[in-house]
CSV table of C-alpha atoms in Angstrom, one decimal:
chain,number,residue,atom,x,y,z
L,1,GLY,CA,-9.2,29.9,154.6
L,2,ALA,CA,-11.8,32.6,155.1
L,3,GLY,CA,-14.3,31.6,152.4
L,4,VAL,CA,-15.8,28.7,150.6
L,5,SER,CA,-13.3,27.2,148.1
L,6,GLN,CA,-14.1,25.0,145.1
L,7,SER,CA,-11.9,22.9,142.8
L,8,PRO,CA,-11.1,22.7,140.1
L,9,SER,CA,-12.0,26.2,138.9
L,10,ASN,CA,-12.4,24.9,135.3
L,11,LYS,CA,-13.0,21.4,134.0
L,12,VAL,CA,-13.2,20.4,130.4
L,13,THR,CA,-14.3,16.8,129.8
L,14,GLU,CA,-15.5,14.6,127.0
L,15,LYS,CA,-19.1,13.5,126.7
L,16,GLY,CA,-19.6,10.2,128.6
L,17,LYS,CA,-16.8,10.8,131.1
L,18,ASP,CA,-17.4,11.1,134.9
L,19,VAL,CA,-16.4,14.2,136.8
L,20,GLU,CA,-15.9,15.1,140.4
L,21,LEU,CA,-16.2,18.6,141.8
L,22,ARG,CA,-15.0,19.5,145.2
L,23,CYS,CA,-16.3,22.0,147.8
L,24,ASP,CA,-14.6,23.1,151.0
L,25,PRO,CA,-17.1,25.0,153.1
L,26,ILE,CA,-16.4,27.6,155.7
L,27,SER,CA,-15.2,26.0,159.0
L,28,GLY,CA,-18.1,25.7,161.4
L,29,HIS,CA,-20.9,25.9,158.8
L,30,THR,CA,-23.2,22.9,159.2
L,31,ALA,CA,-25.2,23.5,156.0
L,32,LEU,CA,-23.8,23.0,152.5
L,33,TYR,CA,-25.6,23.5,149.2
L,34,TRP,CA,-24.8,22.8,145.5
L,35,TYR,CA,-26.3,24.9,142.7
L,36,ARG,CA,-26.0,24.8,139.0
L,37,GLN,CA,-25.9,28.0,136.9
L,38,ARG,CA,-26.3,27.6,133.1
L,39,LEU,CA,-25.2,30.5,130.9
L,40,GLY,CA,-27.5,33.4,131.3
L,41,GLN,CA,-29.7,31.6,133.7
L,42,GLY,CA,-30.4,31.8,137.4
L,43,LEU,CA,-29.1,29.5,140.0
L,44,GLU,CA,-30.7,26.1,140.1
L,45,PHE,CA,-30.8,24.2,143.4
L,46,LEU,CA,-29.3,20.7,143.3
L,47,ILE,CA,-28.7,19.3,146.8
L,48,TYR,CA,-28.6,20.4,150.5
L,49,PHE,CA,-26.6,18.9,153.4
L,50,GLN,CA,-27.3,19.8,157.0
L,51,GLY,CA,-25.1,18.2,159.7
L,52,ASN,CA,-25.6,14.5,159.9
L,53,SER,CA,-29.2,14.6,158.6
L,54,ALA,CA,-30.2,12.9,155.3
L,55,PRO,CA,-29.5,15.3,152.4
L,56,ASP,CA,-32.2,16.9,150.5
L,57,LYS,CA,-31.6,15.6,147.0
L,58,SER,CA,-34.8,17.0,145.5
L,59,GLY,CA,-33.0,19.2,143.0
L,60,LEU,CA,-30.8,16.6,141.4
L,61,PRO,CA,-31.8,16.5,137.7
L,62,SER,CA,-31.1,12.9,137.1
L,63,ASP,CA,-29.6,9.8,138.6
L,64,ARG,CA,-26.3,10.6,136.9
L,65,PHE,CA,-25.8,13.3,139.6
L,66,SER,CA,-24.8,12.4,143.2
L,67,ALA,CA,-23.1,14.2,146.1
L,68,GLU,CA,-21.5,13.2,149.3
L,69,ARG,CA,-20.3,15.1,152.3
L,70,THR,CA,-18.0,13.9,155.1
L,71,GLY,CA,-19.4,15.1,158.4
L,72,GLU,CA,-19.5,18.9,158.3
L,73,SER,CA,-16.5,19.3,156.0
L,74,VAL,CA,-15.7,18.6,152.3
L,75,SER,CA,-18.3,17.8,149.8
L,76,THR,CA,-18.0,16.2,146.3
L,77,LEU,CA,-20.5,16.4,143.5
L,78,THR,CA,-20.2,13.6,141.0
L,79,ILE,CA,-21.6,13.6,137.5
L,80,GLN,CA,-21.5,10.3,135.7
L,81,ARG,CA,-21.6,9.9,132.0
L,82,THR,CA,-21.6,13.6,131.4
L,83,GLN,CA,-23.7,15.1,128.7
L,84,GLN,CA,-23.3,18.4,126.8
L,85,GLU,CA,-26.3,19.8,128.7
L,86,ASP,CA,-24.4,19.4,131.9
L,87,SER,CA,-22.1,22.3,130.9
L,88,ALA,CA,-22.6,25.0,133.5
L,89,VAL,CA,-21.0,26.6,136.5
L,90,TYR,CA,-21.5,24.5,139.6
L,91,LEU,CA,-21.6,26.7,142.7
L,92,CYS,CA,-21.3,25.5,146.3
L,93,ALA,CA,-22.5,27.5,149.3
L,94,SER,CA,-22.4,27.0,153.0
L,95,SER,CA,-24.2,28.6,156.0
L,96,PHE,CA,-24.2,28.4,159.8
L,97,GLY,CA,-27.3,26.4,160.3
L,98,THR,CA,-30.7,26.5,158.9
L,99,SER,CA,-31.5,27.3,155.3
L,100,ALA,CA,-32.8,30.7,156.5
L,101,ASP,CA,-29.2,31.8,157.2
L,102,THR,CA,-27.1,33.8,154.8
L,103,GLN,CA,-25.4,31.6,152.3
L,104,TYR,CA,-21.8,32.1,151.4
L,105,PHE,CA,-20.8,31.0,148.0
L,106,GLY,CA,-17.6,29.7,146.5
L,107,PRO,CA,-16.3,30.9,143.1
L,108,GLY,CA,-17.7,27.9,141.3
L,109,THR,CA,-16.4,25.3,138.9
L,110,ARG,CA,-17.0,25.9,135.2
L,111,LEU,CA,-17.7,22.6,133.6
L,112,THR,CA,-17.5,22.2,129.8
L,113,VAL,CA,-18.6,19.0,128.3
L,114,LEU,CA,-17.4,18.6,124.7
K,1,SER,CA,-45.9,26.5,141.1
K,2,GLN,CA,-43.9,29.1,143.0
K,3,LYS,CA,-42.2,31.6,140.8
K,4,ILE,CA,-39.8,34.4,141.4
K,5,GLU,CA,-39.1,36.7,138.5
K,6,GLN,CA,-36.8,39.6,137.7
K,7,ASN,CA,-38.4,41.2,134.8
K,8,SER,CA,-35.5,43.2,133.5
K,9,GLU,CA,-32.5,41.3,132.2
K,10,ALA,CA,-30.4,44.5,131.9
K,11,LEU,CA,-30.5,48.0,133.2
K,12,ASN,CA,-28.2,50.8,132.1
K,13,ILE,CA,-28.0,54.0,134.0
K,14,GLN,CA,-25.6,56.9,134.5
K,15,GLU,CA,-23.4,57.4,137.4
K,16,GLY,CA,-25.0,59.3,140.3
K,17,LYS,CA,-28.5,58.2,139.4
K,18,THR,CA,-30.7,55.8,141.4
K,19,ALA,CA,-31.0,52.2,140.1
K,20,THR,CA,-34.2,50.4,140.8
K,21,LEU,CA,-34.5,46.7,140.3
K,22,THR,CA,-37.7,44.7,140.5
K,23,CYS,CA,-38.4,41.2,141.9
K,24,ASN,CA,-41.9,39.8,141.6
K,25,TYR,CA,-43.3,36.5,143.0
K,26,THR,CA,-46.4,34.5,142.3
K,27,ASN,CA,-48.4,31.7,143.8
K,28,TYR,CA,-46.9,31.9,147.3
K,29,SER,CA,-46.1,34.3,150.1
K,30,PRO,CA,-42.5,34.2,151.1
K,31,ALA,CA,-41.6,34.9,154.7
K,32,TYR,CA,-38.6,36.9,153.5
K,33,LEU,CA,-36.6,37.7,150.4
K,34,GLN,CA,-32.9,37.9,150.0
K,35,TRP,CA,-30.8,40.0,147.5
K,36,TYR,CA,-27.4,39.0,146.2
K,37,ARG,CA,-24.8,40.5,144.0
K,38,GLN,CA,-22.9,38.4,141.4
K,39,ASP,CA,-19.8,39.6,139.6
K,40,PRO,CA,-18.6,37.8,136.4
K,41,GLY,CA,-16.8,34.6,137.3
K,42,ARG,CA,-17.7,34.7,140.9
K,43,GLY,CA,-20.3,33.3,143.2
K,44,PRO,CA,-23.2,35.5,144.5
K,45,VAL,CA,-22.6,37.6,147.6
K,46,PHE,CA,-25.3,38.3,150.1
K,47,LEU,CA,-26.5,41.9,150.4
K,48,LEU,CA,-29.8,42.2,152.2
K,49,LEU,CA,-32.6,40.2,153.6
K,50,ILE,CA,-36.1,41.7,154.2
K,51,ARG,CA,-38.9,39.9,156.0
K,52,GLU,CA,-42.6,40.1,155.1
K,53,ASN,CA,-43.4,42.2,158.1
K,54,GLU,CA,-40.7,44.8,157.2
K,55,LYS,CA,-41.6,47.5,154.7
K,56,GLU,CA,-38.1,48.6,154.1
K,57,LYS,CA,-34.5,47.8,154.9
K,58,ARG,CA,-31.4,49.9,154.3
K,59,LYS,CA,-27.7,49.3,154.2
K,60,GLU,CA,-25.5,52.2,153.2
K,61,ARG,CA,-26.6,53.2,149.6
K,62,LEU,CA,-28.8,50.2,149.3
K,63,LYS,CA,-32.5,50.0,150.1
K,64,VAL,CA,-34.9,47.1,149.7
K,65,THR,CA,-38.7,47.3,150.0
K,66,PHE,CA,-41.2,44.5,150.3
K,67,ASP,CA,-44.8,45.0,149.2
K,68,THR,CA,-46.9,41.9,150.0
K,69,THR,CA,-49.9,43.4,148.3
K,70,LEU,CA,-48.2,43.9,145.0
K,71,LYS,CA,-46.1,40.7,145.6
K,72,GLN,CA,-43.0,42.6,144.8
K,73,SER,CA,-39.6,43.6,146.2
K,74,LEU,CA,-37.7,46.6,144.9
K,75,PHE,CA,-34.0,47.0,145.2
K,76,HIS,CA,-32.6,50.5,145.0
K,77,ILE,CA,-29.0,51.7,144.7
K,78,THR,CA,-28.7,55.4,145.3
K,79,ALA,CA,-25.8,57.6,144.0
K,80,SER,CA,-24.8,54.7,141.7
K,81,GLN,CA,-21.2,54.2,140.8
K,82,PRO,CA,-19.5,52.2,138.0
K,83,ALA,CA,-18.3,49.8,140.7
K,84,ASP,CA,-22.0,48.9,141.3
K,85,SER,CA,-22.1,47.3,137.8
K,86,ALA,CA,-22.9,43.6,138.4
K,87,THR,CA,-25.8,41.1,138.2
K,88,TYR,CA,-28.3,41.4,141.1
K,89,LEU,CA,-30.3,38.3,142.2
K,90,CYS,CA,-33.3,38.1,144.4
K,91,ALA,CA,-34.1,34.8,146.1
K,92,HIS,CA,-36.7,33.3,148.4
K,93,GLN,CA,-36.7,30.2,150.6
K,94,ALA,CA,-38.6,27.1,149.3
K,95,GLY,CA,-38.1,24.2,151.6
K,96,THR,CA,-34.4,23.8,152.3
K,97,ALA,CA,-33.3,25.6,149.1
K,98,LEU,CA,-33.0,29.2,148.0
K,99,ILE,CA,-34.8,29.7,144.7
K,100,PHE,CA,-33.2,32.5,142.7
K,101,GLY,CA,-34.5,34.7,140.0
K,102,LYS,CA,-32.5,35.0,136.8
K,103,GLY,CA,-31.0,38.3,137.8
K,104,THR,CA,-30.8,41.8,136.5
K,105,THR,CA,-27.5,43.0,135.1
K,106,LEU,CA,-26.8,46.6,136.0
K,107,SER,CA,-24.4,48.7,134.1
K,108,VAL,CA,-23.5,52.1,135.5
K,109,SER,CA,-21.7,54.4,133.1
K,110,SER,CA,-19.5,57.3,134.1
């Protein structure tokens, strides 16, 4: 595929359940980012992966949030014990190398916690 | 703390006019700023990057300026078209992340 893909596109879950969101970056991109966008708000940085380096987790809002990346490929963002305030669009982006490079975004996963 | 702000949430203009969007930053001096476009239900798409030593950058009908004295970047769309209607985001680098403004939603009416 030519772009960043994310799945599912929509996820509705009940409060307290765990969810996993998936991101497939552009092939060859070593950097991968997760952002959260609440309704009417700007993008909020969550986590950054660069190659095999330790991820920058400084944006994760609580210990209910975690993310993994296998090498330079797929990443999953996991939210445990979801809360209603977790409802948002979760966007993934990838770039060639450093964080200074242009980021290419996926279409996002819209998460609704009932 | 570092802040990046887009003062106008919405801008409505007529087709053919020039749209001007503003991005202000406080408490820091970014090495560069990026501008993205976001359509409903889609992720942002990169448009332009301007560095602090560049006064102006152009791409087709788009022009971005960077005024380090005013701590401001202006984003212009000339000869605007209804297809330009979208939300436009400015962003700066902070550590490893891009920090985004909330965006300005531009509506161009025919």
